[in-house]
Each structure stands twice: as structure tokens, then as C-alpha cells.
Short mmCIF file of C-alpha atoms in Angstrom, two decimals:
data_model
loop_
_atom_site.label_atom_id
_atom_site.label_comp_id
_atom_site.label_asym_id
_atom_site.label_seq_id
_atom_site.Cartn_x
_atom_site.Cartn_y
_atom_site.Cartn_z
CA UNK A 1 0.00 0.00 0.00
CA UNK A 2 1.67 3.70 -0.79
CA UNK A 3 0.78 6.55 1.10
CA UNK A 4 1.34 9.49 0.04
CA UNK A 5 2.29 12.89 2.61
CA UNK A 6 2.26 16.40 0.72
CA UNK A 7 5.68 17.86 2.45
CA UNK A 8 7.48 20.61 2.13
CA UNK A 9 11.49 19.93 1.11
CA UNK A 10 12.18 23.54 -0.65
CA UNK A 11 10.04 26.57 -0.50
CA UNK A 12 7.41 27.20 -2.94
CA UNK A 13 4.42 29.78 -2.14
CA UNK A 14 1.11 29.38 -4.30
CA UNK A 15 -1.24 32.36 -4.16
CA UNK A 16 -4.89 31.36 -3.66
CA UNK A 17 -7.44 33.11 -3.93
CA UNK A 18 -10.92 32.80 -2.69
CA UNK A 19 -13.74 32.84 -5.02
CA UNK A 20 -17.45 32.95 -4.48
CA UNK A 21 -19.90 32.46 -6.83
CA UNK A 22 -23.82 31.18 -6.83
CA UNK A 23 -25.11 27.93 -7.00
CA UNK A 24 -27.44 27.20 -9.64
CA UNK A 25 -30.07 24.61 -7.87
CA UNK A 26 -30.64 22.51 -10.62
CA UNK A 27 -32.19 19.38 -8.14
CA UNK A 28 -34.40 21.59 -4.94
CA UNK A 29 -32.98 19.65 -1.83
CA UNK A 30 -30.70 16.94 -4.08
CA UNK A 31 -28.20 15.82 -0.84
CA UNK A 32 -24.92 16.69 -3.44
CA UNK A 33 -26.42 19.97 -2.40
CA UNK A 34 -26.56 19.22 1.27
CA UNK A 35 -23.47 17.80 1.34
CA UNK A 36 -21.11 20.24 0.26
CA UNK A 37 -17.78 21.07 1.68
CA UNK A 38 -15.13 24.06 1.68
CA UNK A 39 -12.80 23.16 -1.24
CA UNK A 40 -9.47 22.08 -0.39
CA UNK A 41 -7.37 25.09 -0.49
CA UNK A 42 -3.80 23.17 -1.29
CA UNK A 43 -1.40 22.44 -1.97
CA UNK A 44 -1.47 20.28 -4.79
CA UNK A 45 1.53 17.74 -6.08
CA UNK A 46 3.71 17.38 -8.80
CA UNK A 47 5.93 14.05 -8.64
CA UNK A 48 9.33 14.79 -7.82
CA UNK A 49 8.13 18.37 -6.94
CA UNK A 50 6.61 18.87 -3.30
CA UNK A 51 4.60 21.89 -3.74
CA UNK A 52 3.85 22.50 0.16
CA UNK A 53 2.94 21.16 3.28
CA UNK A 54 0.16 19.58 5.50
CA UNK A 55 -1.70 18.10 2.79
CA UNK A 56 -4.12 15.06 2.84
CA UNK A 57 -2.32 11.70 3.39
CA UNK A 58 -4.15 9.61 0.55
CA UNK A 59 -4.16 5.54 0.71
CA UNK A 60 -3.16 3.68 -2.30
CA UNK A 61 -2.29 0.64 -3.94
CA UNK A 62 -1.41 -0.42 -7.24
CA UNK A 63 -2.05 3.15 -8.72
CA UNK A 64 0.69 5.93 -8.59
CA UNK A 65 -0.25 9.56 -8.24
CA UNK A 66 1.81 11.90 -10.99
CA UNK A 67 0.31 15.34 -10.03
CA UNK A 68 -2.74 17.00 -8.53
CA UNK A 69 -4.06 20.42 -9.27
CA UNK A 70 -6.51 22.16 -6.64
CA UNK A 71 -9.17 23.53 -7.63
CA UNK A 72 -7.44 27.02 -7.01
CA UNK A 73 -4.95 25.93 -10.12
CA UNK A 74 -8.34 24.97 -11.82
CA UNK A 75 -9.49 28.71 -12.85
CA UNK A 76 -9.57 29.70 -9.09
CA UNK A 77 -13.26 27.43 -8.72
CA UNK A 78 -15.02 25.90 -5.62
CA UNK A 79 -16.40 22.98 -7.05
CA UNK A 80 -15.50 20.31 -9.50
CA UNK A 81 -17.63 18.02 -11.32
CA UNK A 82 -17.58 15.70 -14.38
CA UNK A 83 -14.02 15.37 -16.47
CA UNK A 84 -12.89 13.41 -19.76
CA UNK A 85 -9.98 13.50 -22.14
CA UNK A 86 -8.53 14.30 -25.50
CA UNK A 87 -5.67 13.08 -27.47
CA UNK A 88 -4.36 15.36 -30.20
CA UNK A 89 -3.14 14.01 -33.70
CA UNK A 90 0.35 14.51 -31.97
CA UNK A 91 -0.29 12.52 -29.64
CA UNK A 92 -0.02 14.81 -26.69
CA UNK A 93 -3.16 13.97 -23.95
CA UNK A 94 -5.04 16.59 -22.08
CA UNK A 95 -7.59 16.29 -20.08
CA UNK A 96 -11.20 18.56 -19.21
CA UNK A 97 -12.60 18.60 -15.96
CA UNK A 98 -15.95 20.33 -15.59
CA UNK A 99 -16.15 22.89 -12.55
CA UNK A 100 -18.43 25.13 -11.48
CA UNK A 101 -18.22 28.27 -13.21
CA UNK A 102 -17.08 26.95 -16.26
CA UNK A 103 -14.23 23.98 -18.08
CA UNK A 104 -11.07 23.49 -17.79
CA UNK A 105 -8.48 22.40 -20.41
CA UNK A 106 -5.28 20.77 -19.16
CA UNK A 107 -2.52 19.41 -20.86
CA UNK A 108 -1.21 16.35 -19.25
CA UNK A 109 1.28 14.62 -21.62
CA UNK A 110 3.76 14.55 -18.85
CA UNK A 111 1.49 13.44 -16.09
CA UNK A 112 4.33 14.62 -13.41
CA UNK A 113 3.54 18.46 -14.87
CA UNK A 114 0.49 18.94 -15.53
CA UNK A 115 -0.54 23.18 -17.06
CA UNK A 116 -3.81 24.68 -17.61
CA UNK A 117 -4.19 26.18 -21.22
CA UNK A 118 -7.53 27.71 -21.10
CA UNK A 119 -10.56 27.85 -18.94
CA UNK A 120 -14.09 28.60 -20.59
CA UNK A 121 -16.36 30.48 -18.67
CA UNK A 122 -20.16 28.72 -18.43
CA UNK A 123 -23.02 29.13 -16.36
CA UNK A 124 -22.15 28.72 -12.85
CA UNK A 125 -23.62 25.24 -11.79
CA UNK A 126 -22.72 21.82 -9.72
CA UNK A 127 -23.36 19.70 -12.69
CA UNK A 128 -21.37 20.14 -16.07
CA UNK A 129 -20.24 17.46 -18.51
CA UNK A 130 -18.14 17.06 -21.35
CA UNK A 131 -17.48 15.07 -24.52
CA UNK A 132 -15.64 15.00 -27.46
CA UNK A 133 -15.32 13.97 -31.13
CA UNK A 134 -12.93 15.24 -34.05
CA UNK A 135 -11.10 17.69 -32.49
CA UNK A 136 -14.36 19.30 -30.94
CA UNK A 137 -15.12 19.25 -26.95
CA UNK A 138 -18.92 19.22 -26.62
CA UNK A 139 -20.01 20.94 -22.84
CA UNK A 140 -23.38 20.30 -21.60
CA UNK A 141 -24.96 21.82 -17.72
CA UNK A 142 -27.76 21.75 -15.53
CA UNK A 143 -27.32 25.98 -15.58
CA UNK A 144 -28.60 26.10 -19.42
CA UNK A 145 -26.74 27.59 -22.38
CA UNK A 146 -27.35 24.55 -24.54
CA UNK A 147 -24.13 23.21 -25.71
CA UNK A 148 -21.05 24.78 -25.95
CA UNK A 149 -18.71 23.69 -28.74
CA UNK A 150 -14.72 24.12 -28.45
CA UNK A 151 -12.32 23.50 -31.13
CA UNK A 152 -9.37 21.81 -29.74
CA UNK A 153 -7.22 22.12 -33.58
CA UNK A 154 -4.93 24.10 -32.17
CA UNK A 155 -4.74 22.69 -28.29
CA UNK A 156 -0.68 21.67 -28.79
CA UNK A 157 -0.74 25.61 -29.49
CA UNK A 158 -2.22 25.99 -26.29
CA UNK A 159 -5.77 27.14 -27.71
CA UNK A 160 -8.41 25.66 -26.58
CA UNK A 161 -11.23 27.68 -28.67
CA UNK A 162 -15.18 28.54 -27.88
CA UNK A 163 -16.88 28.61 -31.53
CA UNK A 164 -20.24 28.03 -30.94
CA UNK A 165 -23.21 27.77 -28.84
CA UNK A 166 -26.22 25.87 -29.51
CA UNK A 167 -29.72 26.28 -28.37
CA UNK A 168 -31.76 24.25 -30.12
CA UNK A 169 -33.60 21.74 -28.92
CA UNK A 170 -36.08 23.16 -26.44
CA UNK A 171 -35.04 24.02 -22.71
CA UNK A 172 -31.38 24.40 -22.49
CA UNK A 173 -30.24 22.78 -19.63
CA UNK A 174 -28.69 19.57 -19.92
CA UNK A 175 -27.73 16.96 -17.02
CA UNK A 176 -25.08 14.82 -19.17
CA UNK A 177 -24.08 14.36 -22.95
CA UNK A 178 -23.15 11.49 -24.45
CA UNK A 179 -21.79 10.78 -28.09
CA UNK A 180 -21.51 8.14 -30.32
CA UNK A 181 -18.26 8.12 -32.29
CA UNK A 182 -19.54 5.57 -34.63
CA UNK A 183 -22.23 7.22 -35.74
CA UNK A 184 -21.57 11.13 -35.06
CA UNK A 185 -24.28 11.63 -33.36
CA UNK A 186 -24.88 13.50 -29.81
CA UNK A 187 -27.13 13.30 -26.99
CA UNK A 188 -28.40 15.37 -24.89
CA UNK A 189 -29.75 13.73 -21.52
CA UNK A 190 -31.66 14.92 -18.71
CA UNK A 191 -31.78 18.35 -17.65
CA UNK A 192 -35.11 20.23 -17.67
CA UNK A 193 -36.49 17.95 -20.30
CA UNK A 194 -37.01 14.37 -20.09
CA UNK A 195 -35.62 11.42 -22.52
CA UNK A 196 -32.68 11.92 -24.89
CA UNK A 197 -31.91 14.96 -27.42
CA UNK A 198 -30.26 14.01 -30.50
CA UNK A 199 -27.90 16.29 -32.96
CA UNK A 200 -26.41 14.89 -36.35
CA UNK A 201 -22.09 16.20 -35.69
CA UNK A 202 -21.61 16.04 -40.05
CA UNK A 203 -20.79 19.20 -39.46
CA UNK A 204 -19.47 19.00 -35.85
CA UNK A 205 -18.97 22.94 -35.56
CA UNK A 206 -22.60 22.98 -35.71
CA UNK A 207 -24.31 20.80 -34.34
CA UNK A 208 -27.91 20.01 -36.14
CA UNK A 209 -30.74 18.94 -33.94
CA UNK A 210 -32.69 16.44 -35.91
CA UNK A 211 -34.84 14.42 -32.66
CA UNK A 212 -35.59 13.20 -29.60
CA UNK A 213 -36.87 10.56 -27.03
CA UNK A 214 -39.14 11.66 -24.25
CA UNK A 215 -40.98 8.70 -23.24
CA UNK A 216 -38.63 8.81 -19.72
CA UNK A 217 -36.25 10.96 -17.88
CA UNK A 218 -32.56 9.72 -18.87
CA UNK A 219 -30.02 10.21 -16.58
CA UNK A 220 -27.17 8.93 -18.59
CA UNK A 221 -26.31 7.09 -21.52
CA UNK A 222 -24.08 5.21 -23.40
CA UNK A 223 -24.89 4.76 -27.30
CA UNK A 224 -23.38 2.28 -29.80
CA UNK A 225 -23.44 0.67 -33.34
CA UNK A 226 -23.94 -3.22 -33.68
CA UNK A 227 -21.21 -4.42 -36.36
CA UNK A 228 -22.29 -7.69 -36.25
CA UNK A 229 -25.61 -10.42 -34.60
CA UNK A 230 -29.35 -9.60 -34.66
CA UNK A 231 -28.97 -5.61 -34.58
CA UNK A 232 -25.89 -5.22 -36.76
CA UNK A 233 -26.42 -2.02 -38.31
CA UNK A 234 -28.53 -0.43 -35.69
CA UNK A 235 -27.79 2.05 -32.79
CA UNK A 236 -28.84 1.32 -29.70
CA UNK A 237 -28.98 3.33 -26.40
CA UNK A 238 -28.00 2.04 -23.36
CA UNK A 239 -30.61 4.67 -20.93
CA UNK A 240 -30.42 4.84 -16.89
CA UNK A 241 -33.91 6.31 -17.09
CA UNK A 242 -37.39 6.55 -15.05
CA UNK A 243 -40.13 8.59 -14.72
CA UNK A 244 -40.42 11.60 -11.88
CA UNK A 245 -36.99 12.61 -12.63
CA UNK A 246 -35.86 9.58 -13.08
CA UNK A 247 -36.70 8.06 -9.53
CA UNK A 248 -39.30 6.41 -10.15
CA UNK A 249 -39.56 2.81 -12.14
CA UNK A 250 -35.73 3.04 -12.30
CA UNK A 251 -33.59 1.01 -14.31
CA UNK A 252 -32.33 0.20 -17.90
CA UNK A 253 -33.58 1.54 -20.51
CA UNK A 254 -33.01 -0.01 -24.02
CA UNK A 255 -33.63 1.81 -27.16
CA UNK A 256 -33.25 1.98 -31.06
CA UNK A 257 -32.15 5.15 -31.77
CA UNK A 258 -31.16 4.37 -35.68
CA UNK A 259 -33.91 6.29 -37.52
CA UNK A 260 -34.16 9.54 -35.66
CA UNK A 261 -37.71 10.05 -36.38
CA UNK A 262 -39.26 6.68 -35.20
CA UNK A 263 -37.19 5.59 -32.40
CA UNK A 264 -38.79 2.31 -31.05
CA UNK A 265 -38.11 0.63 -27.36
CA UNK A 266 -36.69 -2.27 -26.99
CA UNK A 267 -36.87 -2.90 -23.73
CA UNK A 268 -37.56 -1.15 -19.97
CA UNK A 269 -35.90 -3.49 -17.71
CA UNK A 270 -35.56 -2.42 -13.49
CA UNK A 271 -33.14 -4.62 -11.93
CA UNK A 272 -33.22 -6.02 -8.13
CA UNK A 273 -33.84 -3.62 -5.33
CA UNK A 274 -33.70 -0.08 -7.62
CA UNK A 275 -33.44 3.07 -6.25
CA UNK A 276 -31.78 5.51 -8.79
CA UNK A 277 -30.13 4.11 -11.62
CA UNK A 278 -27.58 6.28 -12.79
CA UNK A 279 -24.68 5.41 -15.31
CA UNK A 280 -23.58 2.64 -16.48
CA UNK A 281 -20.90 1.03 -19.66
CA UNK A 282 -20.74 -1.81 -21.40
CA UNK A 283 -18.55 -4.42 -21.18
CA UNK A 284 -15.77 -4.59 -24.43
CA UNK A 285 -17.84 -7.89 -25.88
CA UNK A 286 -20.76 -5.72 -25.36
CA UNK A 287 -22.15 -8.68 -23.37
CA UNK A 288 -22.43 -7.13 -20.02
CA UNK A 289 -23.92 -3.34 -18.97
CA UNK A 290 -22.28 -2.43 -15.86
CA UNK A 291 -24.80 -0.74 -13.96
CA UNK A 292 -24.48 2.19 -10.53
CA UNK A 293 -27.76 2.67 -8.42
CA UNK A 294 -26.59 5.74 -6.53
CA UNK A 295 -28.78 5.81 -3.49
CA UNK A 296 -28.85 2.31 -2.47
CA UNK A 297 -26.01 2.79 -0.51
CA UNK A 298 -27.16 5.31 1.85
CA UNK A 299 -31.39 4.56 1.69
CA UNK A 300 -30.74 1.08 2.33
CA UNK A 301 -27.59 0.34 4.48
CA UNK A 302 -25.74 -1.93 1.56
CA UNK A 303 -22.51 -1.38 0.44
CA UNK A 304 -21.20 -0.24 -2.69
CA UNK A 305 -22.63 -2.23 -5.31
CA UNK A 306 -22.79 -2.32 -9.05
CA UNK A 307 -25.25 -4.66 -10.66
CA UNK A 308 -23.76 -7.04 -13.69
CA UNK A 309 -26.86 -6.70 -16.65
CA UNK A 310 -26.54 -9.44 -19.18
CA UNK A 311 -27.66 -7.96 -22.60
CA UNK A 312 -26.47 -10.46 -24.66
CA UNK A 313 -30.44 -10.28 -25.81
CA UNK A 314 -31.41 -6.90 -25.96
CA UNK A 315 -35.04 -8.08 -25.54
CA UNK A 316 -33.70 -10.00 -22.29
CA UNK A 317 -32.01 -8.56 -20.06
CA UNK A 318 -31.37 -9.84 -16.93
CA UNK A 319 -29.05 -9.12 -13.53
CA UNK A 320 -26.48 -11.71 -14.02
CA UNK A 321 -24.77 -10.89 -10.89
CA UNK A 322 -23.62 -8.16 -8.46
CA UNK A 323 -20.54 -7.53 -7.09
CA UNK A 324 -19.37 -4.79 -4.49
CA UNK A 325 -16.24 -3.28 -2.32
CA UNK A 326 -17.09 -4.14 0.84
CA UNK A 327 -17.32 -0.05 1.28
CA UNK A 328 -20.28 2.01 2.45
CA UNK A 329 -18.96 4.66 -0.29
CA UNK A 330 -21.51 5.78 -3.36
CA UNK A 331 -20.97 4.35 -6.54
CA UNK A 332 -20.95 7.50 -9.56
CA UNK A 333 -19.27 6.57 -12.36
CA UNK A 334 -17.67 3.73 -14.03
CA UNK A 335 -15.91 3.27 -17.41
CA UNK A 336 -14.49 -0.32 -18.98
CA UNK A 337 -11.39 -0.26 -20.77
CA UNK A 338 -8.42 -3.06 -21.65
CA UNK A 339 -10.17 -5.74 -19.16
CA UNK A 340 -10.65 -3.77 -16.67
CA UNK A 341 -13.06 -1.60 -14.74
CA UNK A 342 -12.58 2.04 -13.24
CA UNK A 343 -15.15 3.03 -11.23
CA UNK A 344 -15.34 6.37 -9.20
CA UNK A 345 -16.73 6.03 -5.92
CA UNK A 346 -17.13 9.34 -4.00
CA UNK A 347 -15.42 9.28 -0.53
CA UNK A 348 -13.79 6.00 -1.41
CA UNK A 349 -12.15 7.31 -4.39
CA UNK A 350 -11.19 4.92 -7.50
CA UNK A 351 -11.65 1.26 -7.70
CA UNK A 352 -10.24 -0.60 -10.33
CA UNK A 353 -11.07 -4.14 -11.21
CA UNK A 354 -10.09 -6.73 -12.96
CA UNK A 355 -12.39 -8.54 -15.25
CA UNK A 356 -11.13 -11.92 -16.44
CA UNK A 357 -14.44 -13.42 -14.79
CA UNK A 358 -16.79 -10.51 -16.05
CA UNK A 359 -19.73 -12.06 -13.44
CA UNK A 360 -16.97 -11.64 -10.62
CA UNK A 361 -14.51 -8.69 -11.34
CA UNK A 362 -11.91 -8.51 -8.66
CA UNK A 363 -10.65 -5.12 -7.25
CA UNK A 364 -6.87 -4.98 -8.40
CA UNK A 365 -6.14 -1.41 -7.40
CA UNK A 366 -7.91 1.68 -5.76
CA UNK A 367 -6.92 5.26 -4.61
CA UNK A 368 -8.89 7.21 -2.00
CA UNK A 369 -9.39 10.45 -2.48
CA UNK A 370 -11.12 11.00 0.33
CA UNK A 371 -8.99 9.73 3.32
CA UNK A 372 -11.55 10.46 6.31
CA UNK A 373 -14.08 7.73 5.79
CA UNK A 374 -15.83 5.97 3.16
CA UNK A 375 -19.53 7.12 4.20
CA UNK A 376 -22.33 7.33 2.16
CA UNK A 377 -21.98 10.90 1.22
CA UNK A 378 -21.82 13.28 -1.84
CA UNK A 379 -18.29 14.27 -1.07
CA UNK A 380 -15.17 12.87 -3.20
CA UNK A 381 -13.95 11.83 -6.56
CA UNK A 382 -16.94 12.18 -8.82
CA UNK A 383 -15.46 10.59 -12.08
CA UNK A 384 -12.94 9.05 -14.01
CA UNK A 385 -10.91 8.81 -17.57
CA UNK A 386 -9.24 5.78 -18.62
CA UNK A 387 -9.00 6.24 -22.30
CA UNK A 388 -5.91 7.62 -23.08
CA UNK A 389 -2.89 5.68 -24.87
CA UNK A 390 0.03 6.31 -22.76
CA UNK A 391 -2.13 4.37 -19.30
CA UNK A 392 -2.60 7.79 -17.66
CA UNK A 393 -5.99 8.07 -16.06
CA UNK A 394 -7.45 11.48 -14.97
CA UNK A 395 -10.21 11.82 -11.64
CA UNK A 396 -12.15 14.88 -10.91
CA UNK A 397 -12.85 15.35 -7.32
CA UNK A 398 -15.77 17.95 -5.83
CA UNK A 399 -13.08 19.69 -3.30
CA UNK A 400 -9.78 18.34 -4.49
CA UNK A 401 -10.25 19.03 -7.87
CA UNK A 402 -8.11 17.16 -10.92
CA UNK A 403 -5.78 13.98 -10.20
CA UNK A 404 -3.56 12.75 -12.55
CA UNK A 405 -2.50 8.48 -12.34
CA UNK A 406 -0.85 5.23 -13.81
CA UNK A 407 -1.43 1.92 -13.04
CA UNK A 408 1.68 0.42 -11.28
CA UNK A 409 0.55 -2.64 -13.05
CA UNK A 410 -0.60 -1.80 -16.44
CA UNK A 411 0.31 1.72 -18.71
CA UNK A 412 3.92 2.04 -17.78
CA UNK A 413 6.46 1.50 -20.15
CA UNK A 414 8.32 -1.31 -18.50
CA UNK A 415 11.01 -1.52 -20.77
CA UNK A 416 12.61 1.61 -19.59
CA UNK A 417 10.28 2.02 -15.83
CA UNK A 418 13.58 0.68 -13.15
CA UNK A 419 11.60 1.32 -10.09
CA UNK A 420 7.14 1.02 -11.18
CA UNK A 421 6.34 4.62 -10.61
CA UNK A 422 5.12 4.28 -14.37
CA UNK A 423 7.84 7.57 -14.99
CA UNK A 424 10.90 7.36 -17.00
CA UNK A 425 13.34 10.08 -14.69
CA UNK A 426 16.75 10.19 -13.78
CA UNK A 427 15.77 7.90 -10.87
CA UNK A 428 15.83 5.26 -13.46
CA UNK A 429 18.84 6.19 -14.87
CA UNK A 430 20.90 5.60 -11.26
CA UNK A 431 19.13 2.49 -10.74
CA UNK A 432 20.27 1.14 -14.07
CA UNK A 433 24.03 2.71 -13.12
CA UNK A 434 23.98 0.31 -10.34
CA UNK A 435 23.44 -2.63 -12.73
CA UNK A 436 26.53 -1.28 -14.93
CA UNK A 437 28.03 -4.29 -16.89
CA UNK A 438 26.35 -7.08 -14.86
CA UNK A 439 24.65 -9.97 -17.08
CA UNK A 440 21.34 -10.45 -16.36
CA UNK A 441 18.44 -13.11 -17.80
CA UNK A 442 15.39 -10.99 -18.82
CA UNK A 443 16.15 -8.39 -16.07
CA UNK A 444 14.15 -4.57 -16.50
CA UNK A 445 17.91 -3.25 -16.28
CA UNK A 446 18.65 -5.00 -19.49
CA UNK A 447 17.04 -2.87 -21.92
CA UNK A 448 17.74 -4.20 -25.37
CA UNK A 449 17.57 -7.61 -24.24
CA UNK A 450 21.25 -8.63 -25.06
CA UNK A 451 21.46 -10.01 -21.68
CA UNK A 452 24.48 -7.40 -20.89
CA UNK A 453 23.77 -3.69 -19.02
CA UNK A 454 26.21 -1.58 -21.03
CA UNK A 455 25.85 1.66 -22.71
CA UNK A 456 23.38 1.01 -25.24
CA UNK A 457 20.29 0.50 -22.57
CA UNK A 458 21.56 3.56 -20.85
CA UNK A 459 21.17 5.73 -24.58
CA UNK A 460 17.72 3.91 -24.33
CA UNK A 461 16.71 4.79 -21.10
CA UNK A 462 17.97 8.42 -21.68
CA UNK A 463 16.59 8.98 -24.79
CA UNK A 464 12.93 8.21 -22.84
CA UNK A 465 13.11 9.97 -19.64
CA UNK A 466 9.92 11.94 -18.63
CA UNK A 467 7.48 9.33 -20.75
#
């Protein structure tokens, strides 16, 4: 298990500055509401560069932290919300993190030094999301304004670039948008209106609204194109979705979406014991919807549990299984990715697991942000980002703000990593010093395999330090 102490080995100051702003009650009484803390007021962390003292002590294992920026770093906000990523044609990563008065865009292609390039000012609200497609960032919130549409073609240029704002579509307040990159097609969901709001992204500047499903409130989605089987061809939505909000008949919602102007049900399916069903993904096979109730934890005692939907038969579903932490913590968010699962669990922070046995995934790593308990409260890491190439995965957190990790046991570049803290730094080069001209038998000092540590894995090594 790592633990990790924010101290204080050279001086550094950080001016923060307090910020107020109004809160947009997009859910009277909703306990994220009721539950809100101070923000964290720093400092934050950059590997290999303390940036203060007296900081949270955070519990770990298998996941390395690379950097942290408050929410002070974050546009000078007191909230944070919903996050995802981008990856530029260059390759350089970046990641958005939804805050209260507006988005952030950070780039993160050295996870140990992490910068803000721009910050887009929104509606001042608790709930924001973000997705993306091309190089366009699509930003959705319960405080209206439609969507906002950022170019990101010249990000590596440090522009991140507000081009549009859309308002068709009825009200404009949005609770979460969801795209499919198969298709090009986005969705609005939840918000003021019920069901999903859909807009053809052919031209993805400007987005075309061409027509919705209202039959139920939807929560979230995730939305898809069946290559192959019974519905190859078609687009289906995977809806959390219910009436009254979305609190009432909760569960799974599965729905053709293909021809925008006769969308036809497939199924409404509530699983065991529902109380609010709200996100879910699908497994890689597309066998398996992983499913988060998020107030079953703290209406009914249980702890954190995420139900296992077989939709092998999108006419049948059925709860194949459950499986849970052992924590009293709220499940939020969860995304699959490379046989495994990353789920973000408010005051118990991320949870990864491992799904070999998809009926039975077993937790291989976590990271708390949250060290003082794992209660059932609206406090903590709100969501996760998995998807980018080099292994680092981004968390938002409602006080911390953004978090920046790798896997000890999957995304580092092992080849050149001497000591698993998933950097390449001149750490790595000492360590392989030590090994200077000893023979070793598929050893991580031995670079280029020969089976000899000599010069040539050291030119290696060098030539890959701060990957």
C-alpha cells in the first residue's frame, strides 16, 4: 500500500485566492447539495516536486499519483464536477474537468507536470459534462446555455477555442451528454427535459438537432453501433432512465435510436432492489452493462454495489450478478477499458477491477481520495478517464479538484520504468548505473535484451526519460 504525505522539502508559495460564486439549484434539496464542503485550499503535487505542506495523506495501492491540481490551479473554482480527455493528432493527452463556473483544459502529456491552457467560462452550476469527437469538446450543464462547442485544432498551441453555442432543442439545460463516435451523433440527456436529445455532428462545428426521445427521464447514456448479430447495423442506447426525474420505475432503458424520427423501445428493464439508476458502460464484448444505483447505498444500508446486466439479448435482459467493495462509499461513475473496470466512488475514491471473470470482477487497485471515511456521502472523486494511450488516467474530485495516475501494473512502459512509478526520470537512470556491466536473464535493467547492461540501454533509457 503507498501513502502518500504532501511535504514541504524547498520553498514554494502558491497564491490562492478565494472565489465565491452562486449555485445554480438545478435538483431543490438533491443531498450533493446538502453535502457540500469548503474546497481544499492546497497544496497540490507534482511528482518529484513537493509543492507545500500539510496536505491530505491519501491511501493507495497499485495506482501511482503523478500530479494534482486544486481547484485554485483549476481557474480559481469551488467545485468540480464531471471530467474526460482528448488526445491530439500529436499525440499529446489533455484532459477537461468540468467545474463550477465553467471547463477546464489541461494538458497532461507529462502526467508529473500537468498546465492549464484555457478555462471557458459557463453558467455557474454543480453539474457540467463534457465530450468529445474530431477535435471538438462538446459541454453540456444543468445551468442552461445549450451546448457549448470548443475546437481543440490548435490545443498543442495551447488554444483551446469557444466557436459556438447551440440552443436548439427546447429548454437548455442539460444533465449529461453522451456521443456516439460511430455514428456522429450526440445526446443530450436529462436536464429540464425528459428522454434523450439528439444532434447529427456532419458538421461537428454545428451541431444540427434532428430528434428526440421523451418517453422517460434519462439520466445517462451510453450509445453504440452493432457491427455484427441480430442488430448489426442499428444504434442502440444504453438509458439509466425513469419517470419523476428519473426516480421512479428506475432502471435500464433499451432503445433503437437508428432512424431519428421513429425511435422504437426495446426494452424497460428495473433490476433487483432499484433506487436511482444512474450510469452505467458496457462491457468490451458488449455482453455485459455495468450498472451504478446511486442511493442504495445510503437509503438502504448496503454497500457499494454495481449490478452485472446481461444484454447479450437486448429483448432480455437480466441481472447476471452483483458484485461490491465491501465499502459504504456511493458508486458514480464507471468506465471499462483493456479488461478492466474504473469506477469512481465518492469518498472512497477509485476502484479498479479486474475482469477476467466478467460475473466476478476482482478489485486490483484503488486510490482514496477521500482519506476520512468511506460514508455514504456526496463528497469525493466524482469521475474518471481511462481512455488515453500512454495508461494515464485522470479523476475529478468535488473539493480536491483534478488527479492525474498510472497503473503500477498496467500503462507504464516497463522496458525503460527501473523502479514502477510508471515515470521514466533520472531515478531510473541511477538504478540502471547500479546494474553497470552485470549480465542479467530478462532483467528490466537489461534494456535491449542482449542479456548485458552496457551503454546502449543507458542511450535507451535516456533517450525516454519523462514518458
Amino acid at each position: 500500500m503507498h501513502r502518500f504525505r504532501i511535504s514541504n522539502p524547498f520553498v514554494k508559495t502558491l497564491t490562492i485566492l478565494l472565489c465565491s460564486g452562486f449555485l445554480v439549484l438545478a435538483h431543490q434539496g438533491d443531498p450533493k447539495v446538502r453535502d457540500e464542503q469548503p474546497r481544499y485550499e492546497g497544496p497540490g503535487y507534482q511528482q518529484g516536486a513537493f509543492l507545500g505542506k500539510n496536505g491530505p495523506e491519501f491511501q493507495s495501492s497499485g495506482l501511482v499519483m503523478h500530479s494534482w491540481m486544486t481547484l485554485a490551479e483549476l481557474g480559481n473554482q469551488t467545485r468540480g464536477n464531471d471530467c474526460w480527455g482528448y488526445t491530439a493528432p500529436s499525440g499529446r493527452e489533455y484532459a477537461i474537468m468540468g467545474l463550477r463556473g465553467g471547463t477546464a483544459f489541461v494538458e497532461i502529456t507529462n502526467p508529473a507536470q500537468p498546465a492549464l491552457i484555457e478555462f471557458i467560462e459557463g453558467p455557474s452550476s454543480s453539474w457540467r459534462d463534457v465530450k468529445t469527437y474530431s477535435h471538438y469538446a462538446y459541454i453540456v450543464t444543468e445551468g442552461g446555455e445549450g451546448i457549448q462547442v470548443v475546437n481543440l485544432a490548435n490545443v498543442d498551441q495551447g488554444e483551446a477555442l469557444l466557436v459556438n453555442t447551440v440552443t436548439t432543442g427546447g429548454a437548455t439545460a442539460t444533465h449529461n451528454v453522451a456521443i456516439n463516435e460511430e455514428s456522429g451523433y450526440l445526446y443530450r440527456t436529462g436536464g429540464s427535459s425528459n428522454g434523450l436529445r439528439i444532434y447529427d455532428l456532419a458538421n461537428p462545428a454545428a451541431p444540427e438537432y434532428v430528434g428526440a426521445w421523451s418517453d422517460r427521464y434519462v439520466h445517462d447514456a451510453q450509445i453504440v453501433t452493432y457491427t455484427e448479430g441480430p442488430y448489426a447495423g442499428r444504434e442502440i442506447a444504453f438509458a439509466c432512465a425513469g419517470f419523476n426525474g428519473g426516480s421512479t420505475q428506475t432502471g435500464l432503458s433499451i432503445v433503437d435510436v437508428t432512424d431519428k424520427q421513429n425511435i422504437q423501445v426495446i426494452t424497460h428493464y428495473q433490476f433487483s432492489n432499484p433506487n436511482y439508476s444512474h450510469q452505467g458502460w458496457l462491457s468490451e464484448d458488449r455482453r455485459y452493462f455495468y450498472l451504478n444505483d446511486e442511493l442504495d447505498e445510503s437509503r438502504t444500508g448496503s454497500t457499494t454495489t454495481t449490478r452485472v446486466i446481461d444484454v447479450s439479448d437486448l429483448e432480455n435482459p437480466f441481472e447476471a450478478s452483483t458484485f461490491t467493495t465491501g465499502l459504504r462509499a456511493i458508486d458514480h461513475n464507471l468506465y471499462t477499458h483493456q479488461g478492466m473496470i474504473f469506477q469512481a466512488n465518492y469518498r472512497s475514491g477509485l476502484r479498479v477491477f479486474e475482469t477476467s471473470d466478467p460475473l466476478a470482477p476482482t478489485e486490483i487497485a484503488y486510490f482514496d481520495t477521500y482519506p476520512d471515511n468511506n460514508n455514504p456521502n456526496f463528497n469525493g472523486l466524482w469521475s474518471v478517464y481511462p481512455y488515453f494511450p500512454s495508461g494515464t488516467i485522470i479523476g475529478s474530485d468535488l473539493e480536491k479538484g483534478l488527479f492525474v495516475w498510472r497503473l503500477t501494473t498496467n500503462g507504464c512502459n516497463l522496458k525503460y520504468d527501473q523502479n514502477g512509478d510508471c515515470l521514466i526520470t533520472l531515478t531510473d537512470v541511477r538504478l540502471l548505473h547500479e546494474a553497470w556491466l552485470t549480465y542479467c536473464d530478462e532483467c528490466t535493467t537489461d534494456v535491449d535484451g542482449s542479456g548485458r547492461v552496457n551503454v546502449r540501454d543507458m542511450v535507451m533509457l535516456v533517450n525516454n526519460i519523462a514518458q
